GROMACS .gro file of N, CA and C in nm:
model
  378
    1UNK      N    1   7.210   3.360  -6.115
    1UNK     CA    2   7.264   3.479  -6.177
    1UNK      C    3   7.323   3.572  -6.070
    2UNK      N    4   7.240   3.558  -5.938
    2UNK     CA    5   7.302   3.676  -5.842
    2UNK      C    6   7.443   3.637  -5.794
    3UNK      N    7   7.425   3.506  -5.769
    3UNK     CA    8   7.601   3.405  -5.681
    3UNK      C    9   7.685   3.449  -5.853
    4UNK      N   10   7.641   3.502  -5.977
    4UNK     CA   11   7.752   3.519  -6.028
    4UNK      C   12   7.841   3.620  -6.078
    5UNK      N   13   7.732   3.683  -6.029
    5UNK     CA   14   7.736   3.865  -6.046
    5UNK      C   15   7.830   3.922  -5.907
    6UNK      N   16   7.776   3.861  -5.800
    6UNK     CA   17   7.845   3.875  -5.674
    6UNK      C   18   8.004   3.807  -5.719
    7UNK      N   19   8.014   3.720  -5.738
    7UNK     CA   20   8.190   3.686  -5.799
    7UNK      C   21   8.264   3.728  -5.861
    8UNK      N   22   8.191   3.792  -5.975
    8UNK     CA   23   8.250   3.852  -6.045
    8UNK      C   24   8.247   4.031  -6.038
    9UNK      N   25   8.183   4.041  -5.913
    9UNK     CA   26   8.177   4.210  -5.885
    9UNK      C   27   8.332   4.178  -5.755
   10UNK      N   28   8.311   4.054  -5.625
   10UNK     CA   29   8.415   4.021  -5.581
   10UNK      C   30   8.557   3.996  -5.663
   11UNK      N   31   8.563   3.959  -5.766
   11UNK     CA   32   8.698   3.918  -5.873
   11UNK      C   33   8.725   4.031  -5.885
   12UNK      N   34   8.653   4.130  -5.977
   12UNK     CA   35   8.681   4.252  -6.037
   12UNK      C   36   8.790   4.372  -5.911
   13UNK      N   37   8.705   4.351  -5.820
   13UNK     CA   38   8.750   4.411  -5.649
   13UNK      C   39   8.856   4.398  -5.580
   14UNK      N   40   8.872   4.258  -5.603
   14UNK     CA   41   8.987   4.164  -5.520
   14UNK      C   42   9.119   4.234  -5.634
   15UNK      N   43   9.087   4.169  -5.741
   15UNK     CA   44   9.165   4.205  -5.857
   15UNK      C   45   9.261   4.364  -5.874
   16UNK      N   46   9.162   4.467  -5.838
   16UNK     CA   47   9.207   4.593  -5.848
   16UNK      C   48   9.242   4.629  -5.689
   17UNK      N   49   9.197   4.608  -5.624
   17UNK     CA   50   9.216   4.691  -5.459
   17UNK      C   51   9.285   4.596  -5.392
   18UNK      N   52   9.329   4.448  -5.404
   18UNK     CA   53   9.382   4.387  -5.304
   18UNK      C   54   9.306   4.307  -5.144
   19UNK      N   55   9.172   4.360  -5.183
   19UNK     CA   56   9.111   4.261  -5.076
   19UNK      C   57   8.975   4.276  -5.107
   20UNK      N   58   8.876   4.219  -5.011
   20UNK     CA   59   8.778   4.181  -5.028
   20UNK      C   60   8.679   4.305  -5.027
   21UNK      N   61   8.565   4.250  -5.105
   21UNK     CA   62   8.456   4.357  -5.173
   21UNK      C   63   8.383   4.352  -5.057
   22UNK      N   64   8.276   4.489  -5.029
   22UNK     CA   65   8.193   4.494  -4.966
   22UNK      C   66   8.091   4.574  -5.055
   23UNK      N   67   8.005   4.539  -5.125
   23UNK     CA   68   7.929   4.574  -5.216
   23UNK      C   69   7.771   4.624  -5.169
   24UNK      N   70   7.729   4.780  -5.131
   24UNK     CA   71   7.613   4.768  -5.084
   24UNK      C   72   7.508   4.734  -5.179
   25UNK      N   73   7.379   4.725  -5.144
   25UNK     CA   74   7.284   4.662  -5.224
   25UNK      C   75   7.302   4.764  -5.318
   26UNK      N   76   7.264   4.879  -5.312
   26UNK     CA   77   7.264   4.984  -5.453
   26UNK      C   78   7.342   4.946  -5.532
   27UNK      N   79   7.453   4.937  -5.498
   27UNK     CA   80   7.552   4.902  -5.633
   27UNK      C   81   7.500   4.740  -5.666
   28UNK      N   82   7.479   4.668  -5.574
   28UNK     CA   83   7.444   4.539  -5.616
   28UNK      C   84   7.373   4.539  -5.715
   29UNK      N   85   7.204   4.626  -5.691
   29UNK     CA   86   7.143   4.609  -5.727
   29UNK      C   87   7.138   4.665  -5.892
   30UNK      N   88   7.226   4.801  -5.895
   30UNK     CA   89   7.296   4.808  -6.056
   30UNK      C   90   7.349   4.741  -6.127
   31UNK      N   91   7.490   4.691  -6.083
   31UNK     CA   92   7.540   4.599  -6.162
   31UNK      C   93   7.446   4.498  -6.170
   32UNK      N   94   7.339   4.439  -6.127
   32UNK     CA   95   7.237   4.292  -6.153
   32UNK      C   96   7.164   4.370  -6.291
   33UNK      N   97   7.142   4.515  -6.279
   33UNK     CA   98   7.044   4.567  -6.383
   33UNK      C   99   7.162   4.573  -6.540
   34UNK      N  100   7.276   4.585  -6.505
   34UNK     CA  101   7.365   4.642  -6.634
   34UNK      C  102   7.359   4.463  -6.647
   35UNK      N  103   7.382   4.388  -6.613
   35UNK     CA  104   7.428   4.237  -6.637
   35UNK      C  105   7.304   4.152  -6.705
   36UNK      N  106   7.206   4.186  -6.639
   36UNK     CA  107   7.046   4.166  -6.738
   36UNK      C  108   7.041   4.225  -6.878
   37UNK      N  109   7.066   4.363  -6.897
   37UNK     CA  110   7.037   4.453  -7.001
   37UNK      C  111   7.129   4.498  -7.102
   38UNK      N  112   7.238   4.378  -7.092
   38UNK     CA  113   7.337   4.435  -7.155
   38UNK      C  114   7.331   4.491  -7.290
   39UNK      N  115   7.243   4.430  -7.345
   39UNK     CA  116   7.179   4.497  -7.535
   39UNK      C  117   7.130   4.597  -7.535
   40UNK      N  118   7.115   4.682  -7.388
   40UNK     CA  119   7.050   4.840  -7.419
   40UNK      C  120   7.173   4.909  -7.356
   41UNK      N  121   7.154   5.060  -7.424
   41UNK     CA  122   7.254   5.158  -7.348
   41UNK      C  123   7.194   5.223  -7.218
   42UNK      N  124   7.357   5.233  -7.162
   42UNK     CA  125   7.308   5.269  -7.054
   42UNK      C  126   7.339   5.448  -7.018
   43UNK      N  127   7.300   5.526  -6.937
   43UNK     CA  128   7.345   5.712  -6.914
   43UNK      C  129   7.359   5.650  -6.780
   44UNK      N  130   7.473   5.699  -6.727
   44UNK     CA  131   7.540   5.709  -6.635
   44UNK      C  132   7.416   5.789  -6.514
   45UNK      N  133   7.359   5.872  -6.551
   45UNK     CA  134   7.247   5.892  -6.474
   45UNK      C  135   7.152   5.866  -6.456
   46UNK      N  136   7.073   5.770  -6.532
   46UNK     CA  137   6.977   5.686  -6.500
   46UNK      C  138   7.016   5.550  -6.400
   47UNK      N  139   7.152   5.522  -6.415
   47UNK     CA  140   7.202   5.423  -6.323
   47UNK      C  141   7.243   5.488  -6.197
   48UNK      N  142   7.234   5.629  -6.177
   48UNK     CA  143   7.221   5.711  -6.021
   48UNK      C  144   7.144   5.743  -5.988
   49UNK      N  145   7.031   5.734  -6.055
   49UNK     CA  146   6.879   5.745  -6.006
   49UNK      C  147   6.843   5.603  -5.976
   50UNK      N  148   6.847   5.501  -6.047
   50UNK     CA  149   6.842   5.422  -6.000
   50UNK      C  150   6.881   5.368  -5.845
   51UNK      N  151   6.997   5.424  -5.797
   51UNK     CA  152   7.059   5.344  -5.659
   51UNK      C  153   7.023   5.512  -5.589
   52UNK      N  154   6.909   5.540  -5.629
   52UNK     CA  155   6.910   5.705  -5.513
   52UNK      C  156   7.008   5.795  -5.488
   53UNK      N  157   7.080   5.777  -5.597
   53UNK     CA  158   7.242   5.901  -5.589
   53UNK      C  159   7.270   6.001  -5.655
   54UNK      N  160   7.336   6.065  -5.617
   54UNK     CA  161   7.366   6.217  -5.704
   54UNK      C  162   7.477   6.099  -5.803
   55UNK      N  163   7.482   6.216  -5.942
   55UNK     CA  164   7.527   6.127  -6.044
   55UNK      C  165   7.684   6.108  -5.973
   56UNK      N  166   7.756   6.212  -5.913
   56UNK     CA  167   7.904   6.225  -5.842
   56UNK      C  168   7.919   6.139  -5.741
   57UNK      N  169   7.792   6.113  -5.667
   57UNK     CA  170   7.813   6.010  -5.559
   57UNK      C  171   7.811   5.890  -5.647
   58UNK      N  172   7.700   5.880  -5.694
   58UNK     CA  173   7.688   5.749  -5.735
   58UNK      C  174   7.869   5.673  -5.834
   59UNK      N  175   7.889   5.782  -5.924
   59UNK     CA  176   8.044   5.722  -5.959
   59UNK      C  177   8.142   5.682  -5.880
   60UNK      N  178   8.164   5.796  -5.757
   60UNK     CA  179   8.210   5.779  -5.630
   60UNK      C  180   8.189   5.680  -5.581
   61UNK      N  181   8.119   5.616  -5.537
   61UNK     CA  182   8.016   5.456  -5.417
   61UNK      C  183   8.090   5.373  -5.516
   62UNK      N  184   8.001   5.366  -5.642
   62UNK     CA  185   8.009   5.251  -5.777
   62UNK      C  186   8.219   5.275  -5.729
   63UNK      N  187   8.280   5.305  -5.765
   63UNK     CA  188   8.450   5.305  -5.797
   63UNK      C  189   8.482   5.223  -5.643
   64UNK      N  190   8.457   5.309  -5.540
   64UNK     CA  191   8.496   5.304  -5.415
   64UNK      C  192   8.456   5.109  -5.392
   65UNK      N  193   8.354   5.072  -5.426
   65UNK     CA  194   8.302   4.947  -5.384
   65UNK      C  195   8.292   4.850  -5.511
   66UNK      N  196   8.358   4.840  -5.585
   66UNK     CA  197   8.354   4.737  -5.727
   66UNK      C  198   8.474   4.762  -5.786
   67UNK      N  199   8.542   4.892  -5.730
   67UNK     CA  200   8.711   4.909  -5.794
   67UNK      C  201   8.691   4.971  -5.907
   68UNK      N  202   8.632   4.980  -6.008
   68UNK     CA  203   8.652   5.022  -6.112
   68UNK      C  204   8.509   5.131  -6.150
   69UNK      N  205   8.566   5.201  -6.275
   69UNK     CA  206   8.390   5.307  -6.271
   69UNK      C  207   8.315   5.283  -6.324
   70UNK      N  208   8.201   5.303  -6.354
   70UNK     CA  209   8.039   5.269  -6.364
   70UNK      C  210   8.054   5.236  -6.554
   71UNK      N  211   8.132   5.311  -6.631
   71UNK     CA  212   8.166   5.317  -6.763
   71UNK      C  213   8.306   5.188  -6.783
   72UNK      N  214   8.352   5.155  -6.701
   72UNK     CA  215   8.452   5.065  -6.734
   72UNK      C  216   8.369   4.887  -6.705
   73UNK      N  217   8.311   4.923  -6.599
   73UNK     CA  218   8.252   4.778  -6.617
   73UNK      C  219   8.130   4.772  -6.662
   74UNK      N  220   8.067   4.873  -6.756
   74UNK     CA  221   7.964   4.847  -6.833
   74UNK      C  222   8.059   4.790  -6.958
   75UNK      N  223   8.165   4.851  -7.018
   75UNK     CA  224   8.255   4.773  -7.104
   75UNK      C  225   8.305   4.662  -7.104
   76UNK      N  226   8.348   4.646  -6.991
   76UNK     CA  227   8.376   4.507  -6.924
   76UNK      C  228   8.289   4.392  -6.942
   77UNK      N  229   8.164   4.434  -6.875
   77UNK     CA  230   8.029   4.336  -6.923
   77UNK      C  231   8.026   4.346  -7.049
   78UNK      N  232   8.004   4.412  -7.134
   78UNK     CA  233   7.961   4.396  -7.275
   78UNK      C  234   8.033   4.294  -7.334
   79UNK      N  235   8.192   4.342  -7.297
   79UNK     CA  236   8.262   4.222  -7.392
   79UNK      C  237   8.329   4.090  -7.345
   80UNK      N  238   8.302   4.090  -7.215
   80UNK     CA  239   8.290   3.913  -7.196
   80UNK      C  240   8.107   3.915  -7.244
   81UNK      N  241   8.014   3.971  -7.254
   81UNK     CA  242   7.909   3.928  -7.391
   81UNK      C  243   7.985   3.907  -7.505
   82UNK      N  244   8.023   3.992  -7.530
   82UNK     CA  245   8.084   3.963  -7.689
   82UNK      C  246   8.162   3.833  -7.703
   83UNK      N  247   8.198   3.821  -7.584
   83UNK     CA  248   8.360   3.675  -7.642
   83UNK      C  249   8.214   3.592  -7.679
   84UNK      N  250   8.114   3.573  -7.646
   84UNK     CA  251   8.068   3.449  -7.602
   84UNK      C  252   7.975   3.435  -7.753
   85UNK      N  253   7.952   3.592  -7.827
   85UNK     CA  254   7.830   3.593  -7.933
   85UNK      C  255   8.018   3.574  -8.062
   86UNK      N  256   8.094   3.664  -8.039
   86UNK     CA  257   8.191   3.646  -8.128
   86UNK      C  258   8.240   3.505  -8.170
   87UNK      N  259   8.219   3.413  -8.080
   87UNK     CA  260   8.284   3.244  -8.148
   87UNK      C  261   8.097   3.166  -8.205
   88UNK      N  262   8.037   3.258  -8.247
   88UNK     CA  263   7.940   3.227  -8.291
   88UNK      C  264   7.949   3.290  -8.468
   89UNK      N  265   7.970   3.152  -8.543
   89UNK     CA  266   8.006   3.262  -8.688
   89UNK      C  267   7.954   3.282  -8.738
   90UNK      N  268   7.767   3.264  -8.728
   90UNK     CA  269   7.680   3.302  -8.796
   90UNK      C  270   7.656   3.482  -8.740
   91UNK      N  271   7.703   3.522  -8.675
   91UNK     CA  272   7.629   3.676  -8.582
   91UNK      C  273   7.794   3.726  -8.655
   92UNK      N  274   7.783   3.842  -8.733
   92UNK     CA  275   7.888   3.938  -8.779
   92UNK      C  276   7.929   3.981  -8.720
   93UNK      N  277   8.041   4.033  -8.705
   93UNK     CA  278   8.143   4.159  -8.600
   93UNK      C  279   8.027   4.258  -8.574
   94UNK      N  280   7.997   4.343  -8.728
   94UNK     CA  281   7.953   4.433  -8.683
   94UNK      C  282   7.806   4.419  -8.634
   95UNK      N  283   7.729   4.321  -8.633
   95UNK     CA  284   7.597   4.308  -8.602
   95UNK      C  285   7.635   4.310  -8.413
   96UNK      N  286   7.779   4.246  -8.390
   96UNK     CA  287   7.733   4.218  -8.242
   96UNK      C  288   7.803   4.344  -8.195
   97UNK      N  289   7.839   4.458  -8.246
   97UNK     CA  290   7.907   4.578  -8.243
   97UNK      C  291   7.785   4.660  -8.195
   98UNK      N  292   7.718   4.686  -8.287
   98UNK     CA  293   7.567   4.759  -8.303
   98UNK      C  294   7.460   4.713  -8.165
   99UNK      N  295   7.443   4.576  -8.167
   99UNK     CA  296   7.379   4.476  -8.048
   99UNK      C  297   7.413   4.495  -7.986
  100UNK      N  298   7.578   4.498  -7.913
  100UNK     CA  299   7.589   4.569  -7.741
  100UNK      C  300   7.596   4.694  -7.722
  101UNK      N  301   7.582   4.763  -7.837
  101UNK     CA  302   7.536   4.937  -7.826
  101UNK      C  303   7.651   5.014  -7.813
  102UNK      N  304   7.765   4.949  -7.936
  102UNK     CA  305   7.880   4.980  -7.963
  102UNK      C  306   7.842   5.130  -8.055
  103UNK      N  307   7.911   5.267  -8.085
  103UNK     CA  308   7.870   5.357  -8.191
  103UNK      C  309   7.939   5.333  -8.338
  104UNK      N  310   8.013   5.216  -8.319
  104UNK     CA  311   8.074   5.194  -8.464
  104UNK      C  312   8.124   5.035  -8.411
  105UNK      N  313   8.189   4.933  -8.514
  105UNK     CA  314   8.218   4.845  -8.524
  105UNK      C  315   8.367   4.845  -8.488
  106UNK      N  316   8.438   4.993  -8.560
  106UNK     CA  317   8.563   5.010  -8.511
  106UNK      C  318   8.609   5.053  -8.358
  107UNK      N  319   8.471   5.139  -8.312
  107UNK     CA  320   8.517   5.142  -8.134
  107UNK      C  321   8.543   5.020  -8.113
  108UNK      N  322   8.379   4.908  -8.116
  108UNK     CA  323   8.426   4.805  -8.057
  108UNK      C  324   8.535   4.719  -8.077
  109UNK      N  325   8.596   4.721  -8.206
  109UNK     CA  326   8.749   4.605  -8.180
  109UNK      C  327   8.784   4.674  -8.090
  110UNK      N  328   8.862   4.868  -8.101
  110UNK     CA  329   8.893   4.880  -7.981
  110UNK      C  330   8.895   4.843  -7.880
  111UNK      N  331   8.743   4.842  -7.764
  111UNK     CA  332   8.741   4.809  -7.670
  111UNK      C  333   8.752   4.693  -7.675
  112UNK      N  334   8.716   4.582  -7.713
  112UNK     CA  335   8.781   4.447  -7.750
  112UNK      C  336   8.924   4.413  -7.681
  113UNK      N  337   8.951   4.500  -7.795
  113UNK     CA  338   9.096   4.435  -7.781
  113UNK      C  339   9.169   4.470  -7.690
  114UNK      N  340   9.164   4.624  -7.647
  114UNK     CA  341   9.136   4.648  -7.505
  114UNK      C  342   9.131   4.549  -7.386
  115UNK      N  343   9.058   4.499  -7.369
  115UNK     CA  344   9.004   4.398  -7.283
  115UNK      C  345   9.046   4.268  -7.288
  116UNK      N  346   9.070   4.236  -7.413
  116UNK     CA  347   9.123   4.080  -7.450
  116UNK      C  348   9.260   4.076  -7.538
  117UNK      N  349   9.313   4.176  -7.556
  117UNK     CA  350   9.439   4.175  -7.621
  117UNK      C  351   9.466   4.108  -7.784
  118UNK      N  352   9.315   4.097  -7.833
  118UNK     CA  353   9.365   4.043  -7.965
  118UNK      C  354   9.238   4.103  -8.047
  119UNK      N  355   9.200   4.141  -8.171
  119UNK     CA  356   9.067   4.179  -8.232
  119UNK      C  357   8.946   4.103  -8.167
  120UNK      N  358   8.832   4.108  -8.242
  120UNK     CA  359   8.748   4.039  -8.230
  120UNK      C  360   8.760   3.906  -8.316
  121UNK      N  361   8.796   3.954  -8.431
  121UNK     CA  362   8.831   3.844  -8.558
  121UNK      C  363   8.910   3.789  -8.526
  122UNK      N  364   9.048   3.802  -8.429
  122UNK     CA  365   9.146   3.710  -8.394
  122UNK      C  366   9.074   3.651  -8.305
  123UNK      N  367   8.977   3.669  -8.211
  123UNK     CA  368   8.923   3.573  -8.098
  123UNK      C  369   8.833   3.464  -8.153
  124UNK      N  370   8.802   3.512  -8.273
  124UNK     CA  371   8.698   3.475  -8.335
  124UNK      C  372   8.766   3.302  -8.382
  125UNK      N  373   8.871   3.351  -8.434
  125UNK     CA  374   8.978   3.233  -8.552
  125UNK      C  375   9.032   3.153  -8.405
  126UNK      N  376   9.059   3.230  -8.303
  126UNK     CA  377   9.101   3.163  -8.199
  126UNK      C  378   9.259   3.136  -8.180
   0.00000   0.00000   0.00000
């Protein structure tokens, strides 16, 4: 789980900034906690207490070293979860809406589609 979290914190990095990640453990050690827990919500300040940071640093560090902010790749994670519960057709839109700690069924197509460029129901049909 860690060699995949590290790749995909490196992808995300490479992807937005143009070169290679240098990820200190704090942030490591967050993103390993958001990537475990993805079915609970997360406050942006419990994940800066967590890595010993003021909530400003901690957004700061988290952006500066993963490229993106602490709220974009908690979204990010959720819905590569979702692609994977969405081609499952027994689990409903909105059950897996509610389950990654979406506040409505309609945010999540949003962010969805957002992220993947088509609904959930179109990913779904494929």
């Amino acid at each position: 789980m860690n060699k995949i979290i590290d790749f995909l914190l490196k992808v995300i990095y490479y992807g937005e900034k143009g070169h290679k990640a240098d990820i200190s453990e704090q942030i490591k050690l967050v993103c390993q906690y958001i990537q475990k827990n993805l079915l609970n919500d997360f406050l942006l300040d419990d994940l800066a207490e967590m890595s010993n940071l003021s909530l400003s640093r901690f957004q700061h560090r988290f952006k500066e070293e993963v490229g993106i902010p602490p709220a974009e790749y908690i979204n990010r994670s959720k819905i590569e979860k979702a692609k994977e519960m969405v081609k499952q057709d027994e689990i409903s839109i909105q059950d897996i809406a509610y389950d990654l700690g979406f506040s409505s069924p309609l945010y999540f197509s949003t962010v969805f589609k957002k992220f993947t460029g088509v609904s959930p129901l179109a990913y779904r049909r494929g």
